[in-house]
CSV table of C-alpha atoms in Angstrom, one decimal:
chain,number,residue,atom,x,y,z
A,1,UNK,CA,5.4,28.3,-21.0
A,2,UNK,CA,2.0,29.9,-21.8
A,3,UNK,CA,0.3,26.9,-20.7
A,4,UNK,CA,0.7,23.4,-18.5
A,5,UNK,CA,-1.9,20.4,-19.3
A,6,UNK,CA,-2.1,18.3,-16.3
A,7,UNK,CA,-3.2,14.9,-16.2
A,8,UNK,CA,-6.0,13.5,-13.5
A,9,UNK,CA,-5.2,10.3,-11.9
A,10,UNK,CA,-2.3,9.8,-10.8
A,11,UNK,CA,-0.9,13.2,-11.3
A,12,UNK,CA,-3.1,15.7,-9.7
A,13,UNK,CA,-5.6,13.4,-7.9
A,14,UNK,CA,-5.3,9.8,-6.2
A,15,UNK,CA,-7.9,7.9,-5.9
A,16,UNK,CA,-8.8,6.0,-2.9
A,17,UNK,CA,-7.7,2.3,-2.2
A,18,UNK,CA,-9.6,-0.3,-2.9
A,19,UNK,CA,-10.6,-1.5,0.6
A,20,UNK,CA,-11.8,1.6,1.3
A,21,UNK,CA,-13.7,1.7,-2.1
A,22,UNK,CA,-15.4,-1.7,-1.1
A,23,UNK,CA,-16.5,-1.0,2.4
A,24,UNK,CA,-17.9,2.5,1.5
A,25,UNK,CA,-20.2,1.1,-0.9
A,26,UNK,CA,-21.5,-2.0,1.6
A,27,UNK,CA,-21.8,0.9,4.0
A,28,UNK,CA,-24.0,2.8,2.3
A,29,UNK,CA,-25.7,-0.5,1.2
A,30,UNK,CA,-26.2,-1.6,4.7
A,31,UNK,CA,-24.2,-4.6,4.1
A,32,UNK,CA,-21.5,-6.0,6.4
A,33,UNK,CA,-18.5,-8.2,5.4
A,34,UNK,CA,-15.9,-10.0,8.1
A,35,UNK,CA,-12.6,-8.2,7.7
A,36,UNK,CA,-10.9,-11.3,6.4
A,37,UNK,CA,-13.5,-11.4,3.6
A,38,UNK,CA,-13.7,-7.3,3.0
A,39,UNK,CA,-9.6,-7.7,2.8
A,40,UNK,CA,-10.2,-10.8,0.5
A,41,UNK,CA,-12.6,-9.1,-1.9
A,42,UNK,CA,-10.9,-5.9,-1.9
A,43,UNK,CA,-7.4,-7.7,-3.5
A,44,UNK,CA,-9.6,-9.3,-5.6
A,45,UNK,CA,-11.1,-6.4,-7.0
A,46,UNK,CA,-7.5,-4.9,-7.1
A,47,UNK,CA,-6.2,-7.9,-9.4
A,48,UNK,CA,-9.5,-7.4,-11.4
A,49,UNK,CA,-9.0,-4.0,-12.2
A,50,UNK,CA,-12.4,-3.1,-11.2
A,51,UNK,CA,-11.1,0.3,-9.9
A,52,UNK,CA,-10.9,3.0,-12.4
A,53,UNK,CA,-7.3,4.9,-11.7
A,54,UNK,CA,-6.3,2.4,-9.5
A,55,UNK,CA,-3.9,-0.8,-10.7
A,56,UNK,CA,-4.3,-2.3,-14.5
A,57,UNK,CA,-6.0,-6.2,-14.2
A,58,UNK,CA,-3.3,-8.3,-13.9
A,59,UNK,CA,-5.4,-10.2,-16.6
A,60,UNK,CA,-7.6,-8.9,-18.7
A,61,UNK,CA,-10.2,-11.3,-19.8
A,62,UNK,CA,-10.1,-11.8,-23.9
A,63,UNK,CA,-13.4,-10.9,-24.1
A,64,UNK,CA,-12.8,-7.6,-22.4
A,65,UNK,CA,-10.0,-6.6,-25.1
A,66,UNK,CA,-11.4,-3.9,-27.2
A,67,UNK,CA,-13.4,-2.7,-25.2
A,68,UNK,CA,-10.8,-2.0,-23.0
A,69,UNK,CA,-9.1,-0.3,-25.5
A,70,UNK,CA,-11.4,2.2,-26.0
A,71,UNK,CA,-13.1,2.6,-22.7
A,72,UNK,CA,-12.2,6.0,-22.6
A,73,UNK,CA,-13.9,7.2,-25.4
A,74,UNK,CA,-17.6,7.3,-24.3
A,75,UNK,CA,-19.1,7.0,-20.6
A,76,UNK,CA,-21.2,4.0,-21.6
A,77,UNK,CA,-18.1,2.3,-22.6
A,78,UNK,CA,-16.5,3.3,-19.5
A,79,UNK,CA,-19.0,2.3,-17.2
A,80,UNK,CA,-19.2,-1.4,-19.2
A,81,UNK,CA,-15.5,-2.0,-18.8
A,82,UNK,CA,-15.0,-1.3,-15.3
A,83,UNK,CA,-18.5,-3.4,-14.4
A,84,UNK,CA,-17.8,-5.8,-16.6
A,85,UNK,CA,-14.2,-6.5,-14.5
A,86,UNK,CA,-16.5,-5.9,-11.4
A,87,UNK,CA,-18.2,-8.9,-12.1
A,88,UNK,CA,-15.8,-10.8,-11.9
A,89,UNK,CA,-15.7,-10.5,-8.3
A,90,UNK,CA,-19.0,-12.4,-6.2
A,91,UNK,CA,-20.2,-9.8,-4.3
A,92,UNK,CA,-23.1,-10.1,-1.3
A,93,UNK,CA,-25.3,-8.1,-3.8
A,94,UNK,CA,-25.0,-7.9,-7.9
A,95,UNK,CA,-26.0,-3.9,-7.9
A,96,UNK,CA,-23.2,-3.3,-5.7
A,97,UNK,CA,-21.1,-4.0,-8.8
A,98,UNK,CA,-22.9,-0.2,-10.1
A,99,UNK,CA,-23.1,1.0,-6.8
A,100,UNK,CA,-19.0,0.9,-7.0
A,101,UNK,CA,-18.4,2.4,-10.2
A,102,UNK,CA,-21.1,5.5,-8.8
A,103,UNK,CA,-18.7,5.4,-5.9
A,104,UNK,CA,-15.4,6.0,-7.7
A,105,UNK,CA,-17.3,9.2,-9.5
A,106,UNK,CA,-17.8,11.4,-6.0
A,107,UNK,CA,-15.2,13.7,-4.6
A,108,UNK,CA,-15.0,11.8,-1.7
A,109,UNK,CA,-13.1,8.8,-3.7
A,110,UNK,CA,-10.3,10.8,-4.6
A,111,UNK,CA,-7.6,13.4,-2.4
A,112,UNK,CA,-5.6,15.8,-4.7
A,113,UNK,CA,-1.7,15.3,-4.0
A,114,UNK,CA,-0.2,17.5,-1.2
A,115,UNK,CA,1.3,19.9,-3.8
A,116,UNK,CA,-1.3,20.5,-6.1
A,117,UNK,CA,-2.9,23.3,-4.6
A,118,UNK,CA,0.4,25.0,-4.3
A,119,UNK,CA,1.7,24.0,-7.9
A,120,UNK,CA,-1.8,25.3,-9.9
A,121,UNK,CA,-2.1,28.3,-7.4
A,122,UNK,CA,1.5,30.0,-8.3
A,123,UNK,CA,0.8,29.1,-11.7
A,124,UNK,CA,-1.9,30.9,-11.3
A,125,UNK,CA,-0.3,33.7,-9.8
A,126,UNK,CA,2.3,33.4,-13.0
A,127,UNK,CA,-0.5,34.1,-15.2
A,128,UNK,CA,0.4,30.3,-16.8
A,129,UNK,CA,-2.5,28.8,-18.5
A,130,UNK,CA,-3.6,25.4,-16.7
A,131,UNK,CA,-5.4,22.5,-18.4
A,132,UNK,CA,-6.6,19.2,-17.5
A,133,UNK,CA,-6.5,16.4,-20.0
A,134,UNK,CA,-7.7,13.3,-18.7
A,135,UNK,CA,-8.6,10.0,-20.3
A,136,UNK,CA,-11.9,9.3,-18.3
A,137,UNK,CA,-15.2,8.5,-18.7
A,138,UNK,CA,-17.3,10.8,-16.4
A,139,UNK,CA,-17.2,14.6,-15.3
A,140,UNK,CA,-14.4,14.9,-13.1
A,141,UNK,CA,-15.2,18.5,-12.6
A,142,UNK,CA,-17.2,18.5,-9.5
A,143,UNK,CA,-14.0,16.6,-8.0
A,144,UNK,CA,-12.1,19.7,-8.5
A,145,UNK,CA,-15.0,22.1,-7.0
A,146,UNK,CA,-14.9,19.7,-3.9
A,147,UNK,CA,-11.7,20.1,-3.2
A,148,UNK,CA,-11.2,23.6,-4.2
A,149,UNK,CA,-9.2,23.6,-7.1
A,150,UNK,CA,-11.6,24.6,-9.6
A,151,UNK,CA,-10.5,28.2,-9.8
A,152,UNK,CA,-6.9,27.3,-10.7
A,153,UNK,CA,-8.1,25.5,-14.1
A,154,UNK,CA,-8.8,27.2,-17.1
A,155,UNK,CA,-10.0,24.5,-19.6
A,156,UNK,CA,-10.8,20.3,-19.0
A,157,UNK,CA,-10.4,18.4,-22.1
A,158,UNK,CA,-11.9,15.0,-21.0
A,159,UNK,CA,-11.3,12.3,-23.7
A,160,UNK,CA,-15.3,10.8,-23.1
A,161,UNK,CA,-16.7,14.5,-24.5
A,162,UNK,CA,-14.4,14.3,-27.3
A,163,UNK,CA,-14.7,10.6,-28.4
A,164,UNK,CA,-10.7,10.3,-28.9
A,165,UNK,CA,-8.5,8.7,-25.9
A,166,UNK,CA,-4.5,9.8,-25.3
A,167,UNK,CA,-2.3,9.8,-26.8
A,168,UNK,CA,-3.8,10.6,-29.6
A,169,UNK,CA,-2.6,14.1,-30.2
A,170,UNK,CA,-6.0,15.8,-31.3
A,171,UNK,CA,-6.5,15.9,-27.6
A,172,UNK,CA,-3.9,17.8,-26.5
A,173,UNK,CA,-4.3,20.1,-29.5
A,174,UNK,CA,-8.0,20.5,-28.3
A,175,UNK,CA,-6.4,21.8,-25.3
A,176,UNK,CA,-4.0,23.8,-26.6
A,177,UNK,CA,-7.3,25.5,-28.6
A,178,UNK,CA,-9.2,26.0,-25.7
A,179,UNK,CA,-6.2,27.4,-23.4
A,180,UNK,CA,-4.9,29.6,-26.7
A,181,UNK,CA,-1.6,28.9,-26.8
A,182,UNK,CA,0.9,26.9,-29.2
A,183,UNK,CA,1.9,23.7,-28.5
A,184,UNK,CA,5.4,24.4,-28.7
A,185,UNK,CA,4.2,26.8,-25.1
A,186,UNK,CA,3.0,23.8,-23.3
A,187,UNK,CA,4.1,21.7,-21.2
A,188,UNK,CA,1.9,18.6,-20.8
A,189,UNK,CA,2.5,16.6,-17.1
A,190,UNK,CA,1.4,13.5,-16.1
A,191,UNK,CA,2.1,9.7,-15.1
A,192,UNK,CA,2.0,7.4,-18.0
A,193,UNK,CA,5.0,7.4,-20.5
A,194,UNK,CA,2.4,6.0,-23.2
A,195,UNK,CA,-0.6,8.2,-23.0
A,196,UNK,CA,1.0,11.3,-21.5
A,197,UNK,CA,3.7,11.0,-23.4
A,198,UNK,CA,1.7,11.4,-26.8
A,199,UNK,CA,1.9,15.1,-26.3
A,200,UNK,CA,5.2,15.4,-27.9
A,201,UNK,CA,4.4,14.5,-31.1
A,202,UNK,CA,2.2,17.7,-31.3
A,203,UNK,CA,5.5,19.6,-30.0
A,204,UNK,CA,4.5,20.1,-26.3
A,205,UNK,CA,7.3,19.5,-23.6
A,206,UNK,CA,6.6,16.6,-21.3
A,207,UNK,CA,7.2,15.4,-17.6
A,208,UNK,CA,6.4,12.8,-15.9
A,209,UNK,CA,5.8,12.1,-12.4
A,210,UNK,CA,4.9,9.0,-10.1
A,211,UNK,CA,1.5,7.6,-9.7
A,212,UNK,CA,1.8,7.2,-6.5
A,213,UNK,CA,-0.3,7.0,-3.4
A,214,UNK,CA,-0.7,10.5,-1.6
A,215,UNK,CA,1.2,10.3,1.5
A,216,UNK,CA,4.3,8.4,-0.3
A,217,UNK,CA,4.7,11.7,-2.7
A,218,UNK,CA,4.4,15.1,-1.4
A,219,UNK,CA,6.5,17.1,-3.0
A,220,UNK,CA,6.7,15.8,-7.0
A,221,UNK,CA,4.6,18.1,-8.8
A,222,UNK,CA,6.7,21.3,-7.2
A,223,UNK,CA,9.9,20.9,-10.2
A,224,UNK,CA,7.0,22.0,-12.9
A,225,UNK,CA,7.4,25.7,-11.4
A,226,UNK,CA,11.0,25.8,-12.2
A,227,UNK,CA,10.1,24.0,-15.6
A,228,UNK,CA,8.0,26.7,-16.6
A,229,UNK,CA,9.3,29.9,-15.2
A,230,UNK,CA,7.0,33.1,-15.6
A,231,UNK,CA,5.3,34.4,-18.3
A,232,UNK,CA,6.5,37.1,-20.3
A,233,UNK,CA,4.5,39.9,-20.3
């Protein structure tokens, strides 16, 4: 393998739990809820699928189905989709819905999996190119920089910057082009069988990990190092 492509959410990073997401925004706004009410609101937001990178909606409103399907193709559609889901839950101040969306884009809202740095560093030392291919509606580069992982990434290919989203093979092709590699020499690592599995149509190898809390998945990325070996001189 000459390069490895990684998904972002659920693969290299995990977003914070819904309750801490809501608590942080309430704190910033100087608002408080008693613990029982806060837990209830957080549970309702999670069921609504309002946290990008979190759980999918338990029930997607029919009027949002079309927007949901294309949410990762632009920053505007991404924000519109998730704030619409959030607004299904009554909060103390309507402005909190946009504040919640803004919070999820901050480095503080994300934690890298415990083995992410080790794996990315090892790939760099072996001369293996690294790309991040994500269905997303905002610039995740600051998250990588804040957590010290940006030096190990050679290319970021983000759906909203290209107007296409996984599993469309064109997004993976764009990553291969940026890395200067042939698809058959590339491994795609992700947590979504459908979206990330789209790389197989291009001829890339595919390896899946489970989207679990950081504490429950300490070393799932390590097998990637065995799969790619060392790049030939």
